[in-house]
Short mmCIF file of C-alpha atoms in Angstrom, two decimals:
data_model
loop_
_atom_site.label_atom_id
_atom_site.label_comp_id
_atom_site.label_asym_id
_atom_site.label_seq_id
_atom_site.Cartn_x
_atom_site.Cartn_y
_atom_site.Cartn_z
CA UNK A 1 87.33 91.96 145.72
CA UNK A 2 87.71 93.56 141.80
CA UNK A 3 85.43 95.61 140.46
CA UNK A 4 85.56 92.83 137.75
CA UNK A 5 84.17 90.43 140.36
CA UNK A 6 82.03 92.46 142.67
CA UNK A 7 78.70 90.75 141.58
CA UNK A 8 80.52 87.51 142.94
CA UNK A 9 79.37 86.08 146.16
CA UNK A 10 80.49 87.98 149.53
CA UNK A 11 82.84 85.76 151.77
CA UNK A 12 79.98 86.46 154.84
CA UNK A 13 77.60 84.19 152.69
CA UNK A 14 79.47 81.28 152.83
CA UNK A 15 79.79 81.73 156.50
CA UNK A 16 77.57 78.66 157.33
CA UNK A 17 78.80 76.29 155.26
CA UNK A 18 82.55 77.79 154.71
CA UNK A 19 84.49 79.87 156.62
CA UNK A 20 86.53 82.37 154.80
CA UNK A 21 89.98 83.90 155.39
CA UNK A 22 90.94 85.64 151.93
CA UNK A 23 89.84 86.17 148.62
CA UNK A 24 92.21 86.23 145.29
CA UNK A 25 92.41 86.33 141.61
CA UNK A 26 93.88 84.12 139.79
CA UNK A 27 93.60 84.98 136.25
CA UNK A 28 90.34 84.23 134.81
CA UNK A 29 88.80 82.82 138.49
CA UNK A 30 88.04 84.16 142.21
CA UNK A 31 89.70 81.60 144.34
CA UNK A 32 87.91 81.33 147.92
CA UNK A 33 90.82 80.01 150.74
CA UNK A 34 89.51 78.79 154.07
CA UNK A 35 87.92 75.91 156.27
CA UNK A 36 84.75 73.93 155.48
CA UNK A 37 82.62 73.95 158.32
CA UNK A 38 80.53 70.78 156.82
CA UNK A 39 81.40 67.76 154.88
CA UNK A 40 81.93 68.14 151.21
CA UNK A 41 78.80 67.39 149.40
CA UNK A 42 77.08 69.37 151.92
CA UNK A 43 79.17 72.61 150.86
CA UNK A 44 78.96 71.97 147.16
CA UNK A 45 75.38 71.81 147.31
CA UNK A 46 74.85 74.96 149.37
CA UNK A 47 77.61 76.79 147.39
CA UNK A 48 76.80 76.23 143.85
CA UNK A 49 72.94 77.91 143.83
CA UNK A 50 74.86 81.28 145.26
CA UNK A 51 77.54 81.45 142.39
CA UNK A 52 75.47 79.51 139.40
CA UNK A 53 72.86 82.80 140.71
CA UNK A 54 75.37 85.48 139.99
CA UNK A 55 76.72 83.88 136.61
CA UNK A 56 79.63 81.80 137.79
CA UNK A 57 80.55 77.91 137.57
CA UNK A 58 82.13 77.32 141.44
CA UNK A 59 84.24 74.10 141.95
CA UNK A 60 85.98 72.81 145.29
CA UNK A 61 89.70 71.91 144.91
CA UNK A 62 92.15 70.34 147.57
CA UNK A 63 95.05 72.33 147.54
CA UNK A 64 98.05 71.69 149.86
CA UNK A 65 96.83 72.22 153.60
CA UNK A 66 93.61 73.98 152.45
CA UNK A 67 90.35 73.48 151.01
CA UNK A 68 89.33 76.04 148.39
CA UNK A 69 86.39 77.22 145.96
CA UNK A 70 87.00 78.26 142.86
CA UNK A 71 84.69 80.42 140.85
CA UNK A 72 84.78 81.51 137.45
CA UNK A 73 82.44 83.27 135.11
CA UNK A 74 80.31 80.70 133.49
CA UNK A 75 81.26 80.54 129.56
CA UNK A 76 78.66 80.95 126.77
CA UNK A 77 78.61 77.28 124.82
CA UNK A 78 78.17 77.18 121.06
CA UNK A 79 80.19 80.20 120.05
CA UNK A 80 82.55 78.36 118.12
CA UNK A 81 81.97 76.50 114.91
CA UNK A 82 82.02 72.78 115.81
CA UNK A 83 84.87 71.68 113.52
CA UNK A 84 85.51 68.56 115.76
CA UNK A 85 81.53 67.52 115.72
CA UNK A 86 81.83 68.37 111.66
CA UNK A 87 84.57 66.08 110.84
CA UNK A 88 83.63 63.01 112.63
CA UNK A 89 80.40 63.16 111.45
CA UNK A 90 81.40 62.99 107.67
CA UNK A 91 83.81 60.14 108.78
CA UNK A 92 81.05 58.03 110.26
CA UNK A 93 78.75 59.00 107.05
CA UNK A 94 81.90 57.69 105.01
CA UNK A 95 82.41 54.30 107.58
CA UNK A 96 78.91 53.11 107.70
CA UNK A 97 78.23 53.73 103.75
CA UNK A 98 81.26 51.02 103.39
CA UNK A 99 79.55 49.02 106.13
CA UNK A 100 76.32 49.59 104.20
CA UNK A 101 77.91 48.15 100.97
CA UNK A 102 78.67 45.24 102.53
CA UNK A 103 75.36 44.67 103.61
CA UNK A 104 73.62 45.63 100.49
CA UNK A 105 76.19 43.38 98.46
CA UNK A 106 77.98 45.80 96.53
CA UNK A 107 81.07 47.76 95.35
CA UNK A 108 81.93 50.54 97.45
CA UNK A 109 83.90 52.03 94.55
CA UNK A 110 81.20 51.63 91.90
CA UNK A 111 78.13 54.23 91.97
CA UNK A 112 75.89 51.46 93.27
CA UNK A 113 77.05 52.53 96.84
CA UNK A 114 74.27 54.97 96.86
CA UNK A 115 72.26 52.03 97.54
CA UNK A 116 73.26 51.85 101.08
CA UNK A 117 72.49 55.46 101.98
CA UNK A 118 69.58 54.06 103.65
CA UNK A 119 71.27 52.26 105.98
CA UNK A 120 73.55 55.29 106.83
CA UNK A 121 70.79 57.15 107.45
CA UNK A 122 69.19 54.40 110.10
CA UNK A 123 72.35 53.92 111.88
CA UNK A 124 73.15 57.94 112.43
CA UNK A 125 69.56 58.71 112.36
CA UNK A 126 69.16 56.71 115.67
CA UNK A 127 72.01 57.14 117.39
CA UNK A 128 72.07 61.25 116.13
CA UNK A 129 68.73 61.72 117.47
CA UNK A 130 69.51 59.73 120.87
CA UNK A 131 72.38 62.15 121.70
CA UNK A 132 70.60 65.30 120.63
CA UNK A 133 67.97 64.06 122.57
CA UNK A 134 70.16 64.41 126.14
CA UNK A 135 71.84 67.78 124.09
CA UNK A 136 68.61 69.64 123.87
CA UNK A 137 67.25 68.34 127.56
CA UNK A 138 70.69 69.63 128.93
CA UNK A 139 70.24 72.93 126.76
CA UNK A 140 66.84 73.83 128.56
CA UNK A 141 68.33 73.08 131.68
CA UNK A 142 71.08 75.24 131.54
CA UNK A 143 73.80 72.75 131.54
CA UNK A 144 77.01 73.00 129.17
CA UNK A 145 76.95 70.33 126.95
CA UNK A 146 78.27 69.64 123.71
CA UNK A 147 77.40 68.72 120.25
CA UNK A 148 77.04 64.74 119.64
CA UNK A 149 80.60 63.81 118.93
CA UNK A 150 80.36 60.32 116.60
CA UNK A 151 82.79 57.65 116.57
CA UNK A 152 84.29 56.34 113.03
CA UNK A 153 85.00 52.59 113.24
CA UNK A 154 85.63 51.45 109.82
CA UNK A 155 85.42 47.76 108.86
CA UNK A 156 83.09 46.79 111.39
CA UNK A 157 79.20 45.69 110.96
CA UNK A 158 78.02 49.16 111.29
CA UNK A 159 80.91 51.44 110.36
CA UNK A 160 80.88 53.56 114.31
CA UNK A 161 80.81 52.71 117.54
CA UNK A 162 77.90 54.89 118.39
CA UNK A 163 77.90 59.03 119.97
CA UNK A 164 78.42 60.88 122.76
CA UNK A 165 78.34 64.50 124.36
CA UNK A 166 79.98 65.98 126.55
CA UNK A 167 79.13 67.90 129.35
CA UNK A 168 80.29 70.05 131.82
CA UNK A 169 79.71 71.87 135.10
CA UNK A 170 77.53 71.28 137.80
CA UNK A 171 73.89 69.12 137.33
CA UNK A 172 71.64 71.78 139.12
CA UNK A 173 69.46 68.90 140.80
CA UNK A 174 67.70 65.73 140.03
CA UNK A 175 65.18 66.70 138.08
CA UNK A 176 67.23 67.96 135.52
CA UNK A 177 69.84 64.48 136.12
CA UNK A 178 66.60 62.29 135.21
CA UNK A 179 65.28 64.95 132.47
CA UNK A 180 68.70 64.93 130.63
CA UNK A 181 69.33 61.08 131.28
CA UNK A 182 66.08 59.58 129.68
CA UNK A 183 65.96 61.93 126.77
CA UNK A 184 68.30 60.21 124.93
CA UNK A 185 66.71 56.86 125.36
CA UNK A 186 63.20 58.11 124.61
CA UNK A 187 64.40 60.54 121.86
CA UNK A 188 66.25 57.56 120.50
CA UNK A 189 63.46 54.61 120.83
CA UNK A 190 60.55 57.27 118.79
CA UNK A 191 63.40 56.80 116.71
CA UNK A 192 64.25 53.10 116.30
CA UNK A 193 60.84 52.39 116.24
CA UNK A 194 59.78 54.38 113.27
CA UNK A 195 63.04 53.44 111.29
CA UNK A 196 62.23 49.64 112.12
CA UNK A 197 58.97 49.76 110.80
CA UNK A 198 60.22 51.51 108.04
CA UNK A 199 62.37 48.92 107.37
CA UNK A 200 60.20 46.31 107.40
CA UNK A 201 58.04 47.70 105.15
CA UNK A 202 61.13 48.37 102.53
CA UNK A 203 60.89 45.31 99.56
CA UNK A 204 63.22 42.47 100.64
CA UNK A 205 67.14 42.38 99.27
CA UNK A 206 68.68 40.09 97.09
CA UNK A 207 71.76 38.25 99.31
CA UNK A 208 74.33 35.74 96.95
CA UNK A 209 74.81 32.31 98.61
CA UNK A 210 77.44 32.03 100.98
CA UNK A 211 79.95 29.20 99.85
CA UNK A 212 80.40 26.14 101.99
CA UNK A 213 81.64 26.64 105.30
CA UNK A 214 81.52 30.17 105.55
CA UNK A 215 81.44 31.63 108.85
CA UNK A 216 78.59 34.00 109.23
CA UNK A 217 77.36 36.85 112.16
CA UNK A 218 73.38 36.10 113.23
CA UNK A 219 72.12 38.52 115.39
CA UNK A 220 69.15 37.97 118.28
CA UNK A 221 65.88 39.93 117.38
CA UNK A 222 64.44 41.49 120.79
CA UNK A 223 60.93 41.53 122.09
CA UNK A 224 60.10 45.07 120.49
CA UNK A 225 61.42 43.85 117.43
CA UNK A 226 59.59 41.49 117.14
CA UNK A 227 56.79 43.04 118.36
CA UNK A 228 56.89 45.74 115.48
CA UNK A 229 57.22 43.32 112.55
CA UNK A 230 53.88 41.25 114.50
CA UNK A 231 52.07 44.30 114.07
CA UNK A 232 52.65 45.04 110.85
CA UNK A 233 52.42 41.46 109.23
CA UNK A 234 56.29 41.46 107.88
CA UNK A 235 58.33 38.68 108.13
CA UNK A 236 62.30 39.15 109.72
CA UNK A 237 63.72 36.63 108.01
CA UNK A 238 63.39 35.60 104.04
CA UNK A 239 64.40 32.29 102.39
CA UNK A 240 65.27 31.71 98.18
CA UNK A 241 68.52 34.42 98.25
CA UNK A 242 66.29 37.11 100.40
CA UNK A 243 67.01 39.07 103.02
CA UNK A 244 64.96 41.85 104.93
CA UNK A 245 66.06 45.15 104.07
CA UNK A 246 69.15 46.33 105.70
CA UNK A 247 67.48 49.21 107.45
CA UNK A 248 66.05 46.94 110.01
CA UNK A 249 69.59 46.35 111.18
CA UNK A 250 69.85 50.15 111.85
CA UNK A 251 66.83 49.22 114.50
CA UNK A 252 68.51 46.57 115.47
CA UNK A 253 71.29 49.04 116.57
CA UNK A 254 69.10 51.71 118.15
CA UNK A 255 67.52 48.88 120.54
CA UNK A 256 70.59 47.23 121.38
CA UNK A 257 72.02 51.11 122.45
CA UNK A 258 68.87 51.79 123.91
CA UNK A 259 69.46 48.73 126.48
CA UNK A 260 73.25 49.05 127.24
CA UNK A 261 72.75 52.86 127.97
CA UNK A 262 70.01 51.84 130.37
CA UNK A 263 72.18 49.29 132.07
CA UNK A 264 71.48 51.40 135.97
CA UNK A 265 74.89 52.02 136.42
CA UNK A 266 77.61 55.04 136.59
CA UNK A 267 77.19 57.29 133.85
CA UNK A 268 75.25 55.46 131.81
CA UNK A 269 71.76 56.74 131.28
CA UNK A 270 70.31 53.99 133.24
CA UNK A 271 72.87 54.94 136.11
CA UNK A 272 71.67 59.14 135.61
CA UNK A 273 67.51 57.92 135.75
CA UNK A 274 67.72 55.69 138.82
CA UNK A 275 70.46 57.76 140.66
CA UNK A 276 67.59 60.79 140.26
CA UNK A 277 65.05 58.06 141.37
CA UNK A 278 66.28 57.29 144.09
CA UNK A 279 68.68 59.75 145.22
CA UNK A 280 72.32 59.02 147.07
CA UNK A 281 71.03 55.56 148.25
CA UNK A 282 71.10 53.85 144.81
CA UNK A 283 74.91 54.70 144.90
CA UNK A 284 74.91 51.29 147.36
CA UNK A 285 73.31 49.78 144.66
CA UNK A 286 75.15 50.21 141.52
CA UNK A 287 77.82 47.81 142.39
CA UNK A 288 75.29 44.83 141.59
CA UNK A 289 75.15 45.62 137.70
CA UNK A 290 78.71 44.08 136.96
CA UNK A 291 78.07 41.18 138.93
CA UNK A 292 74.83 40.65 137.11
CA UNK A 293 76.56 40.85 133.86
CA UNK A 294 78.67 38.33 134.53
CA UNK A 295 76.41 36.01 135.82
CA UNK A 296 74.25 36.41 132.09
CA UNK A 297 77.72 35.49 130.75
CA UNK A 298 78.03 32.15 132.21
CA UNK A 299 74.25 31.66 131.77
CA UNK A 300 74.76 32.55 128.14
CA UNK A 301 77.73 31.10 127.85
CA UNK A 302 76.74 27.46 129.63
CA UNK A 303 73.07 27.33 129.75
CA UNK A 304 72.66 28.36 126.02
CA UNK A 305 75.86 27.41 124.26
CA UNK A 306 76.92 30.89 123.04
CA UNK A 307 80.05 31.37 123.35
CA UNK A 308 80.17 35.12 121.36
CA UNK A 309 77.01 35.84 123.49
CA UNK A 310 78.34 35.38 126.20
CA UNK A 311 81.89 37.44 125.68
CA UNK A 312 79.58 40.32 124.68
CA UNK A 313 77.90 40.20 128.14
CA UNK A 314 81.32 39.92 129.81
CA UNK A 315 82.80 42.94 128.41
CA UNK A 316 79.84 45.26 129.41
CA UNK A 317 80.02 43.02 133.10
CA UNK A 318 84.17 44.92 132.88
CA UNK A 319 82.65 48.16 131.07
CA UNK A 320 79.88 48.97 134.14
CA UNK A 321 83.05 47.94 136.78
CA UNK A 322 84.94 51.23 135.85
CA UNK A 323 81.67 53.14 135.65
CA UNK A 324 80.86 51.61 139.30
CA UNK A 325 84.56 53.12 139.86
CA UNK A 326 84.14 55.80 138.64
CA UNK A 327 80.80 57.38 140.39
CA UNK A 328 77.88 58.96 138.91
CA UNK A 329 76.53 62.31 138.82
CA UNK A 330 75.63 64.29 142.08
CA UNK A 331 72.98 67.06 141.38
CA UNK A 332 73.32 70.16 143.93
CA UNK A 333 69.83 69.81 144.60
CA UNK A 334 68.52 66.20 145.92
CA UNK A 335 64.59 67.05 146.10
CA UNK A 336 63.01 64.06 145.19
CA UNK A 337 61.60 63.64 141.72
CA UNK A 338 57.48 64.07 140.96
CA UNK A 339 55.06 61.25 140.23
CA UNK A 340 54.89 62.05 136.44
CA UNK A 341 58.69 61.47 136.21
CA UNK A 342 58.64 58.54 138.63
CA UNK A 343 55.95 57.27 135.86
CA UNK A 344 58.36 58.15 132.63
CA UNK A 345 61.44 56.07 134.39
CA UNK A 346 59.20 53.11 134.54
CA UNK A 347 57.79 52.72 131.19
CA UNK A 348 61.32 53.94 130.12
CA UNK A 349 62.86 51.24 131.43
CA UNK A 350 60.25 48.67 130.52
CA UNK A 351 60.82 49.82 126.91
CA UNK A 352 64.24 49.28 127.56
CA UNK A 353 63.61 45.72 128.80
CA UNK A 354 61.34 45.08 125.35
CA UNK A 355 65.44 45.71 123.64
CA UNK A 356 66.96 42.90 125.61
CA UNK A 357 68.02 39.94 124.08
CA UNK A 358 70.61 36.75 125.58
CA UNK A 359 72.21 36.59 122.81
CA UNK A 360 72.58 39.10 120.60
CA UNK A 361 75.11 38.58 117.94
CA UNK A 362 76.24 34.05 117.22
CA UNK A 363 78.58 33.23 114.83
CA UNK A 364 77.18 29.95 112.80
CA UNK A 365 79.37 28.15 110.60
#
């Protein structure tokens, strides 16, 4: 072995989990060739504590006859200036002040656009702190992650189609899988909750009348919602050419996230938080979400006459199919979670329940 990788793990400690028959460099990694003595979870889970220990990221790759690991030194994140994160964050700023005009009723090339800054800064201000949430939970646990990336979608209600990060290497074990998962959710709902009552407490906008048969978008208001506007004695709907201020639309947004990324499924955040709940067992269990989905379709779709309902419901039922394809997330480390977690996944996905509505967006006209 190089001097360059002596601190690297010695072949003989692998011996119970992998046995080795040569060592060699290939470029930037320290590829291990020989047989695994146990089944493949098994040996990444043993493995990765003994390189992640020494400073290295360690993968397993099939290679043609053979089974190797492959070690490299783990990389410092954040060195570079995040030119990507930059630029699609001024595009979404630039999308959902035009969506924001639209809602506010005016120009987007007259200086009365500044009137929907508000509303930009409900729909990135939830959905920003949601994914910094999960950055800053995966930053204290030591796992590579990115800066929130947001998505531009101009011309649509809300001008993006939400954030994500990105993240990379191994999940040490399930207490930093649930940690990183419900961040986001929780970071996100402190969030939606203070920017809806914010924006129920904002004066009321002026809205022109629609002319006859226009079609229109109505959107569902969920329990929590509701809830908040109960509590502080504001109305969520206004006759006479009124409308509530636009900012409650940017809670609207943060709730309806807030549910679909709990959806216990894949990826998802619901799908990290139940996975670290209940370990490699849930896996069996996952594959019920889709079919669920599509069963609120028809009900939707049938029971309550809402047709757009219903094809929103459908999608996600196709969306949580390719995360069931896909997998989730399988921390090296499968101790069971504590009671004060166990506690935090329930109320967080009660919460999340309080964000669930049948029908969230009609079209009436």
């Amino acid at each position: 072995m190089s001097a360059e990788f002596s601190d690297a793990p010695a072949p003989r400690a692998l011996s119970s989990v992998f046995y080795v028959y040569d060592v060699v460099r290939e470029g930037d990694e320290l590829v291990y060739y020989g047989e695994p003595l146990v089944d493949q979870r098994t040996l990444h889970q043993t493995a990765w504590p003994l390189f992640d220990e020494r400073g290295y990221e360690v993968s397993i790759e099939s290679r043609p006859g053979e089974t190797v690991l492959v070690a490299e030194p783990a990389r410092e994140s954040g060195a570079a200036f995040p030119w990507t994160n930059v630029a699609l964050a001024v595009l979404t700023v630039l999308t959902t002040l035009y969506a924001g005009t639209q809602w506010y009723h005016v120009d987007p090339l007259s200086l009365d656009v500044v009137r929907a800054l508000p509303f930009v800064a409900a729909v990135m201000g939830v959905l920003g702190v949601h994914e910094f949430g999960h950055y800053l939970m995966s930053r204290y646990h030591d796992v590579d992650a990115s800066l929130p990336y947001f998505i531009p979608i101009p011309f649509t209600p809300i001008g993006t189609l939400g954030a994500v990060i990105k993240m990379k290497g191994v999940m040490p074990d399930r207490k930093a899988l649930f940690d990183i998962g419900v961040a986001g959710p929780v970071a996100g709902l402190v969030a939606t909750i203070v920017v809806s009552a914010v924006g129920l407490l904002l004066p009321p906008i002026s809205v022109p009348a629609a002319p006859a048969g226009t079609v229109s978008i109505a959107f569902g208001n969920p329990p929590l919602l509701r809830g908040i506007a109960w509590l502080l004695g504001q109305p969520l709907a206004y006759g006479d050419g009124l409308a509530v201020s636009p900012v409650v639309f940017g809670g609207w947004v943060g709730m309806f996230v807030t549910f679909l990324n709990l959806l216990p499924v894949g990826q998802l955040d619901g799908g990290h938080v139940m996975r670290a709940v209940f370990g490699p067992s849930y896996e069996r269990v996952a594959p019920l979400v889709p079919g669920a989905l599509f069963g609120l379709a028809g009900y939707v779709y049938f029971a309550l006459d809402a047709p757009n309902g219903a094809t929103v419901w459908l999608m996600w039922g196709v969306i949580t199919s390719v995360f069931v394809f896909v997998g989730t997330a399988h921390p090296a480390n499968e101790e069971p979670l504590d009671r004060k977690r166990l506690v935090v996944a329930g109320v967080t996905l009660l919460l999340g329940l309080l964000c669930f509505m049948p029908v969230p967006i009609r079209i009436v006209g």
